[in-house]
PDB file of C-alpha atoms in Angstrom:
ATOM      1  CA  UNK A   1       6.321  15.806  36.087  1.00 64.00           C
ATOM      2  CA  UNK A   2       3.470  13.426  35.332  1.00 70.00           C
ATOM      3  CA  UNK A   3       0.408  12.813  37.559  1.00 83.00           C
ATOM      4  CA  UNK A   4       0.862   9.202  37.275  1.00 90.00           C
ATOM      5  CA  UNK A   5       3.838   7.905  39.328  1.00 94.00           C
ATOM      6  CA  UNK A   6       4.591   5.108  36.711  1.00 96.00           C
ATOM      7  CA  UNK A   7       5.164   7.469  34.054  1.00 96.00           C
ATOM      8  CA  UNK A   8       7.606   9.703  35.796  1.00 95.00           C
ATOM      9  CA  UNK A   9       9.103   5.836  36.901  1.00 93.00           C
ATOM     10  CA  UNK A  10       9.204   5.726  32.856  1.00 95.00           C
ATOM     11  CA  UNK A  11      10.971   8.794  32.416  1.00 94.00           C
ATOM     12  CA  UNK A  12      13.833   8.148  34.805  1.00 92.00           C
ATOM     13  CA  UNK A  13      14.335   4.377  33.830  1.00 92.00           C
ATOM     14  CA  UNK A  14      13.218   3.982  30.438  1.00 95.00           C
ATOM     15  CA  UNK A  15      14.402   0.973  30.046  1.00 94.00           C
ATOM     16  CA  UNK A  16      12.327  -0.978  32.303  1.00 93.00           C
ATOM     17  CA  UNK A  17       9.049   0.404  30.664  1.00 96.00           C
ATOM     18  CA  UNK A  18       7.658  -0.332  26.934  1.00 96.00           C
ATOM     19  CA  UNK A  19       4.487   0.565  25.834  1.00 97.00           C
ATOM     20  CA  UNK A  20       2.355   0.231  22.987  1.00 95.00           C
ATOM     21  CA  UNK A  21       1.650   4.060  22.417  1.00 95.00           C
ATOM     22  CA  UNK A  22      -0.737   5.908  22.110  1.00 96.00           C
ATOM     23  CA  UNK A  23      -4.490   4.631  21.858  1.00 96.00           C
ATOM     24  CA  UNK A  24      -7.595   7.709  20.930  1.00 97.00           C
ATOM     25  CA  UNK A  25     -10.174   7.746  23.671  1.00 96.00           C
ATOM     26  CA  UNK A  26     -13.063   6.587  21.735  1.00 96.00           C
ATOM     27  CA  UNK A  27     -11.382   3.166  20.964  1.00 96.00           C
ATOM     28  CA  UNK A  28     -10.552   2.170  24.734  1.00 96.00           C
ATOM     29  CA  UNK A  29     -13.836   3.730  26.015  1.00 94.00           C
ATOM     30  CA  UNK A  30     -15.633   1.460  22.692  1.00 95.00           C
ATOM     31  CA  UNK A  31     -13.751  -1.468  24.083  1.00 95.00           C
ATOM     32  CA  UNK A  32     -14.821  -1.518  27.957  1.00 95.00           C
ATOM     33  CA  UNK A  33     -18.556  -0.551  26.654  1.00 94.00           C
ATOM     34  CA  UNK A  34     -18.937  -3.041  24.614  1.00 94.00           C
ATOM     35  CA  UNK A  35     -17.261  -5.547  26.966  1.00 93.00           C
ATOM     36  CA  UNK A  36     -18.993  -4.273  29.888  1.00 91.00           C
ATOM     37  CA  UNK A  37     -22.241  -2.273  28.906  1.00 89.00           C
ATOM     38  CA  UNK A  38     -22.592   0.782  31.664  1.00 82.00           C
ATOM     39  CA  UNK A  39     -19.045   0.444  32.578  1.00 84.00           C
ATOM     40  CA  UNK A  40     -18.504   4.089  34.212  1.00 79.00           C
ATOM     41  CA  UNK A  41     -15.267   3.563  36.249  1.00 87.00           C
ATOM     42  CA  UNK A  42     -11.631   3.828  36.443  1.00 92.00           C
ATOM     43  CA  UNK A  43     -11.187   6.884  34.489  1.00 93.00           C
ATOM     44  CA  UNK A  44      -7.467   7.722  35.794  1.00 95.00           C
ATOM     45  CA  UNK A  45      -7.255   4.422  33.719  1.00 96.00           C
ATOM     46  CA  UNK A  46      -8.883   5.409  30.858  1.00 96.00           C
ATOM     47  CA  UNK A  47      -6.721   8.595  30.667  1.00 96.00           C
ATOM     48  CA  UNK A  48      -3.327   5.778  31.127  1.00 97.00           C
ATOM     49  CA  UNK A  49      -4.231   3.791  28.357  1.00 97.00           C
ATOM     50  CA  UNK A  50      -4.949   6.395  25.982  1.00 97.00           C
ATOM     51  CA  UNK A  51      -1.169   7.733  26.875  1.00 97.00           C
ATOM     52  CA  UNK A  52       0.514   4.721  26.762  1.00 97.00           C
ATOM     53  CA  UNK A  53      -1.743   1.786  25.434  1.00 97.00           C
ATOM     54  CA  UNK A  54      -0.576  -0.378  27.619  1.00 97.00           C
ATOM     55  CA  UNK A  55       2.231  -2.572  27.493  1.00 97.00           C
ATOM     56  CA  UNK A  56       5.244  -4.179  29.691  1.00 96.00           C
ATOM     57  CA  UNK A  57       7.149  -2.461  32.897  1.00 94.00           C
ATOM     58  CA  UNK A  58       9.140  -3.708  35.439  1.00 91.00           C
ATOM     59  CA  UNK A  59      10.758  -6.598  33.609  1.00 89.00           C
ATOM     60  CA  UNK A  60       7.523  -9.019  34.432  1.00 92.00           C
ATOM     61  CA  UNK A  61       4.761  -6.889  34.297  1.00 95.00           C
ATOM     62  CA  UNK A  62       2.100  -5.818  31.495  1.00 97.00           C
ATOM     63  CA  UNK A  63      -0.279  -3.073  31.472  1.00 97.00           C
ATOM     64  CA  UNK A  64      -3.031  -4.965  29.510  1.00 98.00           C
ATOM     65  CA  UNK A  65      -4.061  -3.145  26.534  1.00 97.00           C
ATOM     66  CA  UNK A  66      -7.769  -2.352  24.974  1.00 96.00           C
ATOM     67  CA  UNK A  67      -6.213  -3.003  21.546  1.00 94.00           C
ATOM     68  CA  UNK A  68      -3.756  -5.888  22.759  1.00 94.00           C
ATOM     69  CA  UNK A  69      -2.825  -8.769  20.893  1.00 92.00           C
ATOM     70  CA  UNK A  70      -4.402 -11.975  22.021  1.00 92.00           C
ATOM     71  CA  UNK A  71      -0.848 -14.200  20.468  1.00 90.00           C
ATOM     72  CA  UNK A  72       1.215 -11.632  22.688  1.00 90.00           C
ATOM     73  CA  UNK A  73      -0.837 -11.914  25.616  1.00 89.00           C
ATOM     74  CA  UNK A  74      -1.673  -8.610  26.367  1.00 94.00           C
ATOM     75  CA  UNK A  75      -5.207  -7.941  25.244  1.00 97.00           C
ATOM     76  CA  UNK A  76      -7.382  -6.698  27.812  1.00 97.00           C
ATOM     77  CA  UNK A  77     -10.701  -8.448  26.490  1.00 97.00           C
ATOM     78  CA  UNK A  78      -9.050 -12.172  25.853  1.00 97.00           C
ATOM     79  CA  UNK A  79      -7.064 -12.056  29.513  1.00 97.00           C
ATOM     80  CA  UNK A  80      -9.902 -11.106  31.244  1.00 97.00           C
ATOM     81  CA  UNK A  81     -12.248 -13.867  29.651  1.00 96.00           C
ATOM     82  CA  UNK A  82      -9.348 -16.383  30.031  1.00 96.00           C
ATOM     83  CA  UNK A  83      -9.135 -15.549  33.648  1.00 96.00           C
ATOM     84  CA  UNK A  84     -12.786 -15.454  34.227  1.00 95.00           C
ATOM     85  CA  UNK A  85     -12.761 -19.108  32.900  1.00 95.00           C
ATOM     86  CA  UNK A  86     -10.376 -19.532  35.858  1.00 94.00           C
ATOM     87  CA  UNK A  87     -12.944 -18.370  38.575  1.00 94.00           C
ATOM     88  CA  UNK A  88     -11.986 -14.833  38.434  1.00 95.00           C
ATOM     89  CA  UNK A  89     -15.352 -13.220  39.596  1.00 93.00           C
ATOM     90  CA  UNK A  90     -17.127 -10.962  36.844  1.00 92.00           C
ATOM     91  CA  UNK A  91     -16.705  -8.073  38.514  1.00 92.00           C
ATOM     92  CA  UNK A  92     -13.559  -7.759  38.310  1.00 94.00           C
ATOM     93  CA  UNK A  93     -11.770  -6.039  35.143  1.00 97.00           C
ATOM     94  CA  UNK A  94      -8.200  -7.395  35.414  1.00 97.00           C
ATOM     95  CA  UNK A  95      -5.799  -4.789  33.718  1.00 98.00           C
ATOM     96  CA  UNK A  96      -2.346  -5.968  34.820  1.00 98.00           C
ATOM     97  CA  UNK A  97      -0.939  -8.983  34.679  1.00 97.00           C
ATOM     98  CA  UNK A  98       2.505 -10.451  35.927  1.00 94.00           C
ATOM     99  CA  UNK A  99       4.081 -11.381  39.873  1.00 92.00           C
ATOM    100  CA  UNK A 100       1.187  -9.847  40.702  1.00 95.00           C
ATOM    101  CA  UNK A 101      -2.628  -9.128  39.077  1.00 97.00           C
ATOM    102  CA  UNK A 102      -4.230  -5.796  39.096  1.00 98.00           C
ATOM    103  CA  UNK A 103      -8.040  -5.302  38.780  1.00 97.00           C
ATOM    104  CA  UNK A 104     -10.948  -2.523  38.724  1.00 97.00           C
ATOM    105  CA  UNK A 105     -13.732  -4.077  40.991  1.00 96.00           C
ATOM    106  CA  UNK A 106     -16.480  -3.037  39.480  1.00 94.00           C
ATOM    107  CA  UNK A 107     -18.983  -3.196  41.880  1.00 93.00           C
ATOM    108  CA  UNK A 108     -16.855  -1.239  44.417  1.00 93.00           C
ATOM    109  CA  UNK A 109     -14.976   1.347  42.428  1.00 94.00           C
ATOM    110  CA  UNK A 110     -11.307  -0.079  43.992  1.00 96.00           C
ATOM    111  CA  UNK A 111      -8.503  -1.228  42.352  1.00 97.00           C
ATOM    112  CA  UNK A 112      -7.025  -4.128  43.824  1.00 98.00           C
ATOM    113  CA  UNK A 113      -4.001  -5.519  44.289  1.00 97.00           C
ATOM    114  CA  UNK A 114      -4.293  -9.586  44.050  1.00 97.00           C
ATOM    115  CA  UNK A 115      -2.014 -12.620  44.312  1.00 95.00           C
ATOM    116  CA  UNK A 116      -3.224 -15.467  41.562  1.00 93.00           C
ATOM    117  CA  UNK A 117      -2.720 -18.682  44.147  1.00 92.00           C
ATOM    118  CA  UNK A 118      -5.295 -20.323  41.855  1.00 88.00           C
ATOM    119  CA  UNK A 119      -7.874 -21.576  42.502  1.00 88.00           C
ATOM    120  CA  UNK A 120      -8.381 -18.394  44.422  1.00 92.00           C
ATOM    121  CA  UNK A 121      -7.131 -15.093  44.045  1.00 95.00           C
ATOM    122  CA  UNK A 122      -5.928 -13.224  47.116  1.00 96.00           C
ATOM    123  CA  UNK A 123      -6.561  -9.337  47.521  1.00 96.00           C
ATOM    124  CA  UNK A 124      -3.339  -7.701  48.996  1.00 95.00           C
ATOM    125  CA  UNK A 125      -4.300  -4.480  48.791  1.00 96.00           C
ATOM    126  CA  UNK A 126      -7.336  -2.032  47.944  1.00 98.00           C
ATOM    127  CA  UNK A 127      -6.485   1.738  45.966  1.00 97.00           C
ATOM    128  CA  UNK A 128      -9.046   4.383  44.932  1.00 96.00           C
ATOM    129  CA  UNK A 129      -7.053   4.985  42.183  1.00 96.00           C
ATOM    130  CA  UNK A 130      -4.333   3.558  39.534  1.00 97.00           C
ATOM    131  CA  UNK A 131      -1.399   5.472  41.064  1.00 96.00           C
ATOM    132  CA  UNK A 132      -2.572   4.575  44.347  1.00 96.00           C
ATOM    133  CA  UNK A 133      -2.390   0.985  43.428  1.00 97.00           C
ATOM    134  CA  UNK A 134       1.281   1.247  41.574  1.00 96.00           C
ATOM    135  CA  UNK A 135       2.619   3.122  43.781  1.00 93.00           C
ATOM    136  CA  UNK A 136       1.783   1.525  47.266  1.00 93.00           C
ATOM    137  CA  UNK A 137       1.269  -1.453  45.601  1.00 92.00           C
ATOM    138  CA  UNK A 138       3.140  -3.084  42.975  1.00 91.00           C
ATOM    139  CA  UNK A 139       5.706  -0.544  43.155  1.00 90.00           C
ATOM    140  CA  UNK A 140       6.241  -0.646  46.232  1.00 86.00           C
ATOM    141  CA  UNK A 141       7.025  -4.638  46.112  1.00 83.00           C
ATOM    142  CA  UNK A 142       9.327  -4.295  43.477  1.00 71.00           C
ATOM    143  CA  UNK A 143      12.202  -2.077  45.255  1.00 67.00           C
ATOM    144  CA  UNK A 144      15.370  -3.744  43.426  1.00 60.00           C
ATOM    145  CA  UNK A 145      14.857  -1.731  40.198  1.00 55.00           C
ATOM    146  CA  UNK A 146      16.266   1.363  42.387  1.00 57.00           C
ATOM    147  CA  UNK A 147      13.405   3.852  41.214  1.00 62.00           C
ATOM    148  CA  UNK A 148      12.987   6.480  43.260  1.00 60.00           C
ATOM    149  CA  UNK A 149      11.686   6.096  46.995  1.00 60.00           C
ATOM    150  CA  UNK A 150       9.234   9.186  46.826  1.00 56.00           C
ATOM    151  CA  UNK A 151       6.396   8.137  44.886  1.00 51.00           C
ATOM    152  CA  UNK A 152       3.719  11.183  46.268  1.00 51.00           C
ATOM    153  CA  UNK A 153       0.177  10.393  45.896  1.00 47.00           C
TER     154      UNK A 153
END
């Protein structure tokens, strides 16, 4: 079994996941550095993307990647710049996208939970750490994709 409740989710209903693959340390850590100099957090996150690189789960969901494609919508860089044009604060690096958004706050060292009801975007729930934040978060709204109801963390 993984650490990371969404990849065991992965494992039992492969279907609903797709990702990208996997992305060498040095490019996703070269990515958030150069998009956000001193950027020290989320390493659970840094150890996801270099597993999967991102990508789509749960029918309407992505995993933004560090090496996305802007025309596919699921680069991590553009996303987060387009958002920020949108008045999502700076210190937030958004790194899911979908019915709901997930972000690393910066500042705090949390990963939140949020509802886009634009102009504003509404925190629903606060994790210290990625599974955390699937798991008794997203997850944990999506229950018709019959995954199973244990999700230990």
């Amino acid at each position: 079994m993984s650490r990371w409740t969404i990849l065991n989710d992965a494992r039992i209903q492969p279907v609903l996941f797709s990702w990208r693959g996997h992305v060498p340390r040095a490019s996703v850590v070269d990515v958030l550095e150069t998009y956000l100099p001193g950027f020290l957090g989320a390493p659970d996150l840094i150890d996801l993307w270099t597993v999967t690189g991102g990508g789509d789960f749960l029918e309407t969901e992505t995993l933004l990647s560090p090496v996305g494609d802007p025309a596919l919508g699921d680069a991590l860089v553009d996303t987060n710049e387009r958002y920020h044009l949108l008045g999502f604060p700076r210190s937030g690096l958004l790194f899911s996208t979908g019915t709901h958004l997930g972000a690393f706050d910066v500042e705090v060292g949390e990963y939140l939970l949020l509802r886009d009801a634009r102009p504003r975007f509404v925190v629903e729930g606060r994790y210290r750490s990625f599974d955390a934040w699937y798991a008794r978060g997203l997850r944990a709204l999506r229950a018709e994709w019959s995954l199973p109801q244990d999700a230990s963390v």
